[in-house]
Coordinates of C-alpha atoms in Angstrom, one line a residue:
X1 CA 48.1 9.4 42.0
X2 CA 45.8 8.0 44.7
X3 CA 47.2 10.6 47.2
X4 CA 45.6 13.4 45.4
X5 CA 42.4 14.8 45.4
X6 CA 42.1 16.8 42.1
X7 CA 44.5 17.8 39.3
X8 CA 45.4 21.1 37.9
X9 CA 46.8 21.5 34.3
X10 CA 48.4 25.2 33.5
X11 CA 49.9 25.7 30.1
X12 CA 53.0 27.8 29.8
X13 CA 54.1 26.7 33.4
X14 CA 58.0 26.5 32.8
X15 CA 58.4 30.4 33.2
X16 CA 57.3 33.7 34.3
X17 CA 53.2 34.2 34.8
X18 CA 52.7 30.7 34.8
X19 CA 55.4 29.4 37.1
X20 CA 54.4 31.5 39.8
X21 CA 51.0 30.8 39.3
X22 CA 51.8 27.2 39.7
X23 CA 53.8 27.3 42.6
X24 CA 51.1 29.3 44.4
X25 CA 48.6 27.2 43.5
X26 CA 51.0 23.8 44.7
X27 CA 51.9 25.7 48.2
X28 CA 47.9 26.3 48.7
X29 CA 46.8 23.0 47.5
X30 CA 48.9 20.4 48.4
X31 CA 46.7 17.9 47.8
X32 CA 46.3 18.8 44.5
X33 CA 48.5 17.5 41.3
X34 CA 49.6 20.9 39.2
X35 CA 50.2 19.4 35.3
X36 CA 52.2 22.6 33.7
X37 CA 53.1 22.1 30.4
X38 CA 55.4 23.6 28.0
X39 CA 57.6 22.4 24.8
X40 CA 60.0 21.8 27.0
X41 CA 61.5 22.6 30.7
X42 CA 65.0 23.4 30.0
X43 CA 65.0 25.4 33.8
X44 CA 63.7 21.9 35.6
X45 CA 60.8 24.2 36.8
X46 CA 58.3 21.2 38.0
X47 CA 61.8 20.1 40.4
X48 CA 62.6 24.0 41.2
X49 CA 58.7 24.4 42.7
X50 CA 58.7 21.0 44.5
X51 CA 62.6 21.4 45.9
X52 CA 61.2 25.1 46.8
X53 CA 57.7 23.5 48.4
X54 CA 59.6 20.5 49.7
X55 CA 56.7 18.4 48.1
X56 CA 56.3 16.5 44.8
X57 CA 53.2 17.7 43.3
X58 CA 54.4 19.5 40.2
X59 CA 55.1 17.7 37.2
X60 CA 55.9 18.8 33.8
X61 CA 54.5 17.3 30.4
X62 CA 55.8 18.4 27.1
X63 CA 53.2 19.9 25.0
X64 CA 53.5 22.1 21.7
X65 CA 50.2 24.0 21.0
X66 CA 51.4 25.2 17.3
X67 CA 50.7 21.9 16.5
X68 CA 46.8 20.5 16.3
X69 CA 48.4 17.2 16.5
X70 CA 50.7 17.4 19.4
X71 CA 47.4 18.5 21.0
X72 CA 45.7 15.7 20.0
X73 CA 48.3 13.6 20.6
X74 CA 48.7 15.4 24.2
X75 CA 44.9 14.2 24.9
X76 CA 44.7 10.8 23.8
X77 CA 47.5 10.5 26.5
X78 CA 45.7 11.7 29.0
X79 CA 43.5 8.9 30.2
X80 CA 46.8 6.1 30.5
X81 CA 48.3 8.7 33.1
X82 CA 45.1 8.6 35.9
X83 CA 45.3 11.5 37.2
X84 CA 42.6 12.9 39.3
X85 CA 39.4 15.3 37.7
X86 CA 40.6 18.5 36.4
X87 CA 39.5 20.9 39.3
X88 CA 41.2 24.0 37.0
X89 CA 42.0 24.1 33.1
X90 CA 44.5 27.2 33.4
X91 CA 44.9 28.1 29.3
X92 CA 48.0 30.8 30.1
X93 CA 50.1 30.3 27.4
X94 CA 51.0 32.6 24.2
X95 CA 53.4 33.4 21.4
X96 CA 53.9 36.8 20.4
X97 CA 55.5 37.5 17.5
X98 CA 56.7 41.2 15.2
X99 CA 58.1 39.6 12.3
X100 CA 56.3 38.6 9.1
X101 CA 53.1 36.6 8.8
X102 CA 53.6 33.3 9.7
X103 CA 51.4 30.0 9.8
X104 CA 51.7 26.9 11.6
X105 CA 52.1 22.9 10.1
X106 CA 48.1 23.2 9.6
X107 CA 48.4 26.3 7.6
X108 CA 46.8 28.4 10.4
X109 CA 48.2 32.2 11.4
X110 CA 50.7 31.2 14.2
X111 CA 49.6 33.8 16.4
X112 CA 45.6 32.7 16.4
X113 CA 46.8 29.3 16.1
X114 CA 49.0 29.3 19.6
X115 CA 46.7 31.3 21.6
X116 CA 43.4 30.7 20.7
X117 CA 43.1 27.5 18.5
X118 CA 45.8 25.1 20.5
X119 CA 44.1 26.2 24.0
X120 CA 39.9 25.8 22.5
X121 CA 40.9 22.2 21.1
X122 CA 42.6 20.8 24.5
X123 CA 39.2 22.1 26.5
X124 CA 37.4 20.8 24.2
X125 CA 39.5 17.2 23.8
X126 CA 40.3 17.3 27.8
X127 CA 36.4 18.3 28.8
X128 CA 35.4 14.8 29.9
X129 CA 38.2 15.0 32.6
X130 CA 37.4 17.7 34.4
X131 CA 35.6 17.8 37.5
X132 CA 31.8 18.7 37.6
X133 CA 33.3 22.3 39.4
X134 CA 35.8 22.8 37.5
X135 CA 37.4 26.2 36.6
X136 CA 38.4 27.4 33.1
X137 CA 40.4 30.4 33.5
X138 CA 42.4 31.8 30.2
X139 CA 45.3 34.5 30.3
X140 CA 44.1 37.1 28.3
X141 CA 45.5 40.5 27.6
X142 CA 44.3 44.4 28.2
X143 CA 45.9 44.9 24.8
X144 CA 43.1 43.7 23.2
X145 CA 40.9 46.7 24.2
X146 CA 41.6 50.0 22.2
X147 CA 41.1 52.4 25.3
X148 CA 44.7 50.7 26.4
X149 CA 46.5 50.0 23.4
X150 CA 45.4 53.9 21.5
X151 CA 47.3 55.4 24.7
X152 CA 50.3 53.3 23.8
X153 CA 50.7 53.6 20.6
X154 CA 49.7 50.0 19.9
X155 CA 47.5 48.7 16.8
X156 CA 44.4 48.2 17.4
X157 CA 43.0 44.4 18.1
X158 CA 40.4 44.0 14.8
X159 CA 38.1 40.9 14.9
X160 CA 36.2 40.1 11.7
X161 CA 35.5 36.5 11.2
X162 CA 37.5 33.3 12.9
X163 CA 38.0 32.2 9.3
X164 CA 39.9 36.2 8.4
X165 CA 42.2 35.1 11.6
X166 CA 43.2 31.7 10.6
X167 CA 43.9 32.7 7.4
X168 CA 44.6 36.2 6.8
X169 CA 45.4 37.6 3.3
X170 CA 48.9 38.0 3.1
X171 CA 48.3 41.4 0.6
X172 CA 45.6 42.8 3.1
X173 CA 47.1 41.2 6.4
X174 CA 48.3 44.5 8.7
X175 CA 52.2 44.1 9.0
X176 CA 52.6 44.6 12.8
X177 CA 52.2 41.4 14.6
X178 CA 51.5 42.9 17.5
X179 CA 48.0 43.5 16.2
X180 CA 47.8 39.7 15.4
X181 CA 48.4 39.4 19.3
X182 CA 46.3 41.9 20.2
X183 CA 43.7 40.4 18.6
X184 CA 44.2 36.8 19.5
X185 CA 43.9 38.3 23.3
X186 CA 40.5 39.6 22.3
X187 CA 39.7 36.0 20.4
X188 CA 40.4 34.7 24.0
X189 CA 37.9 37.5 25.6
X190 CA 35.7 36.8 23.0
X191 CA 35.7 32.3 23.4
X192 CA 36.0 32.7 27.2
X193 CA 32.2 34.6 26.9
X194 CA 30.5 32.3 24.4
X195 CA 32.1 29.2 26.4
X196 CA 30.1 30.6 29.9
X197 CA 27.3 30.8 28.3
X198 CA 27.0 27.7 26.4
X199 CA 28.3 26.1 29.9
X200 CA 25.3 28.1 31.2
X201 CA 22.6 26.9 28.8
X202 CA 24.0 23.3 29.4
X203 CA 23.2 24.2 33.7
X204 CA 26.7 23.6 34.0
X205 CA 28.8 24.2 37.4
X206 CA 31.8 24.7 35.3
X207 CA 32.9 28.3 34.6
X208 CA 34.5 30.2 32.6
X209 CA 36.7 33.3 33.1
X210 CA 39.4 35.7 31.3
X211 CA 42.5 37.0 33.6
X212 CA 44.4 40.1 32.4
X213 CA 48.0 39.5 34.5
X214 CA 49.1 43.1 33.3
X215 CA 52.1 44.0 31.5
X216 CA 54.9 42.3 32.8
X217 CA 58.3 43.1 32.2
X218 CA 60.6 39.8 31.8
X219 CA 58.1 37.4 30.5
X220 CA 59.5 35.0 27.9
X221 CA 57.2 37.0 25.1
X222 CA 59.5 39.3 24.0
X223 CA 62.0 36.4 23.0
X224 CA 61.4 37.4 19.4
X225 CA 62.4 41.7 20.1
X226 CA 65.2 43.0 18.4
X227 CA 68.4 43.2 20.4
X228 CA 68.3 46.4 22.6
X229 CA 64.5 45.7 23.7
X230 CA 65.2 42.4 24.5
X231 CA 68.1 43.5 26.8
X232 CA 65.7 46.2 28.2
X233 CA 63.0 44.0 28.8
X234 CA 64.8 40.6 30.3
X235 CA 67.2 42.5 32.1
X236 CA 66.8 46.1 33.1
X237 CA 62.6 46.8 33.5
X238 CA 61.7 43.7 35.8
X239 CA 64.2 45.5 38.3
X240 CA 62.8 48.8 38.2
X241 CA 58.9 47.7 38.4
X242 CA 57.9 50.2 41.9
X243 CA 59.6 53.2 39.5
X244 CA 57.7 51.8 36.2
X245 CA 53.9 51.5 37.8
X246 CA 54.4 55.3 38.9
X247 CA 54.1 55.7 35.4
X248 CA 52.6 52.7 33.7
X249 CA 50.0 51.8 36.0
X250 CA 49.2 48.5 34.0
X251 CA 52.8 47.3 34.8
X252 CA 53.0 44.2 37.3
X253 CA 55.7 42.0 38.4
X254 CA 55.4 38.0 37.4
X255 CA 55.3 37.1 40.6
X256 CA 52.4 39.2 42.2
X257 CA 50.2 38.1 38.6
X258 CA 51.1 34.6 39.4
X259 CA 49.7 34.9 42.8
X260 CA 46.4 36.4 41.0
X261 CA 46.5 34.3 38.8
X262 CA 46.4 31.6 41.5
X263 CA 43.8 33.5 43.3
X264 CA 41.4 32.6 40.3
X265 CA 42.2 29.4 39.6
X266 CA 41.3 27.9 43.4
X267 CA 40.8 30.3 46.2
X268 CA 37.3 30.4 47.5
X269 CA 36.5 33.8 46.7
X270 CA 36.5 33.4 43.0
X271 CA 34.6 29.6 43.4
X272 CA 31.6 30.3 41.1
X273 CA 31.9 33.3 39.2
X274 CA 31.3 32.8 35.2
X275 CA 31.9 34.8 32.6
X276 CA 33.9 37.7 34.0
X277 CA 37.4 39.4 33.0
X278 CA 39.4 39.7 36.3
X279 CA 42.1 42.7 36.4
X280 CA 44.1 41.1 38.8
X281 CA 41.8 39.6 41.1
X282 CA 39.0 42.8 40.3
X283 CA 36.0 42.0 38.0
X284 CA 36.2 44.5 35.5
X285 CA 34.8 45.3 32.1
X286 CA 35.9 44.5 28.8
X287 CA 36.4 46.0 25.3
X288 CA 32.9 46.6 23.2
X289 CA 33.7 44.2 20.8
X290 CA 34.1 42.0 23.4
X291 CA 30.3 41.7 24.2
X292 CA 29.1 41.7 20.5
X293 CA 27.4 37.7 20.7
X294 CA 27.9 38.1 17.3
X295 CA 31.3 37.6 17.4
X296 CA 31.7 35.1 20.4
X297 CA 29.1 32.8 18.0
X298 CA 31.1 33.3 14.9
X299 CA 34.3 32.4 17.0
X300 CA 32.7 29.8 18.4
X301 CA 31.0 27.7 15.9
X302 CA 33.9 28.2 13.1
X303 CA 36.5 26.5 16.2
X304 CA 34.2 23.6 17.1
X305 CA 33.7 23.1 13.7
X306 CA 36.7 23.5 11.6
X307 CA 39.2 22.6 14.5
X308 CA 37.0 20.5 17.0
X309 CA 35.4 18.1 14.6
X310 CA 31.8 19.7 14.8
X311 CA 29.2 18.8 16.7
X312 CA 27.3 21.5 18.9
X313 CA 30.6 22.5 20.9
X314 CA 28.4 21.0 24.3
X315 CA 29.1 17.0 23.8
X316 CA 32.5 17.6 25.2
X317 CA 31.1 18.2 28.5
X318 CA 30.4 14.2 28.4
X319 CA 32.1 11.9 30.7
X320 CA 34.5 9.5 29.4

């Protein structure tokens, strides 16, 4: 891995956002190594991007963030594989789910447990590999602001305590789980804040940001729709995008998100910036609950301690 200068890890890279996001970011940076990760790469998508790029800087690793363990297990590989400082810790991928209440092998709500609590513990574990500069970007969703989702019809996101979210009262629990996504996107809002600042108070160069990619017709998160959506969604929408953003204005095609999304991880412009939600590649504002400190510390402190191992959530920043 001598050849390369600094490494890129993007979760959820096998598909859709995060594919193109990674093969943007490998045809910029060539001398970087792009890590994307996945439970599996059934579509060969590390050899599609470096076939594509006629390079070999792409390579998959396997990685399950249901599972606190496979994360940890992910981790402690980390160091045998020498790859070069993490430059940008791209935390993109996410389960949505309709059905029933579910909970993952540690008991946790799946939802919460995929999008929020699998992507805080690898920071957190993979924190002493990144470089002092690094970027932590996380793919977050407009959905969890109730201006958007009351003009689609969508429940709103409701944040009351990290514990509430990990494990929700089955008899109280609402029974959409689009709300639980919704409100795992604002969890990600909310730990994205309360991460810049903590970076801040530690006079860290590392930052922290939240990307919105847009709604994005063909992405692999309505695997779990009923049969006619499903059809809709894979095959009819992501063909008729130009038609659909006359309409839906918030509707974007994979691949021009992926090139955001790319845009924030490394491109000069963005170098810098902490604590900011990017639209794209536009700094915008947030939901109010979003900016309640309250919330970010309550987030905050129950992860590092409960999931992390407890400390003061700032000791990862320490070198290996």
């Amino acid at each position: 891995m001598s050849s390369y200068t600094n490494t890129v890890l993007l979760t959820g890279g096998t598909s859709g956002l995060g594919f193109f996001a990674a093969l943007n970011i490998a045809k910029k940076e060539p001398k970087y190594i792009v890590i994307i990760t996945g439970r599996s790469d059934h579509n060969s998508s590390a050899s599609k991007i470096n076939t594509k790029l006629n390079q070999k800087n792409v390579v998959f690793l396997p990685l399950d963030l249901s599972s606190l363990a496979k994360v940890r297990g992910f981790a402690e590989s980390w160091p045998s594989k020498s790859y070069p400082p993490i430059i940008s810790l791209i935390l993109n991928a996410g389960t949505q789910s309709l059905g029933p209440l579910e909970t993952n092998e540690d008991g946790y709500e799946k939802t919460f447990a995929v999008n929020h609590l699998g992507h805080a513990l690898l920071f957190h574990l993979l924190a002493p590999y990144l470089d002092p500069k690094a970027r932590i970007i996380v793919t977050a969703s407009g959905t969890h602001n109730p201006v958007q989702t009351q003009k689609s019809g969508l429940p709103d996101a409701v944040y009351t305590t990290a514990a509430d979210l990990a494990h929700p009262d089955p008899a109280s629990a609402h029974p959409k789980g689009m709300q639980r996504y919704n409100t795992s996107k604002l969890a990600n809002i909310l730990w994205t804040y309360a991460l810049a600042r903590h970076l801040g108070d530690a006079k860290s160069a590392i930052t922290a940001n939240a990307f919105n990619p847009g709604l994005m017709p063909g992405t692999g998160l309505a695997r779990e729709y009923n049969g006619i959506s499903r059809f809709l969604w894979f095959h009819v929408l992501p063909y008729i995008i130009p038609l659909l953003k006359m309409v839906i204005p918030v509707v974007r095609s994979t691949e021009g998100s992926g090139e955001d999304l790319a845009w924030v991880a490394v491109s000069k412009e963005a170098a810098g910036v902490s604590g900011k939600y990017f639209d794209g590649r536009k700094e915008t504002m947030t939901s109010a609950a979003s900016y309640e400190t309250e919330k970010q510390d309550d987030l905050w402190t129950w992860t590092v301690k409960t999931v992390v191992g407890g400390g003061d959530g700032l000791t990862c920043l320490k070198k290996a």
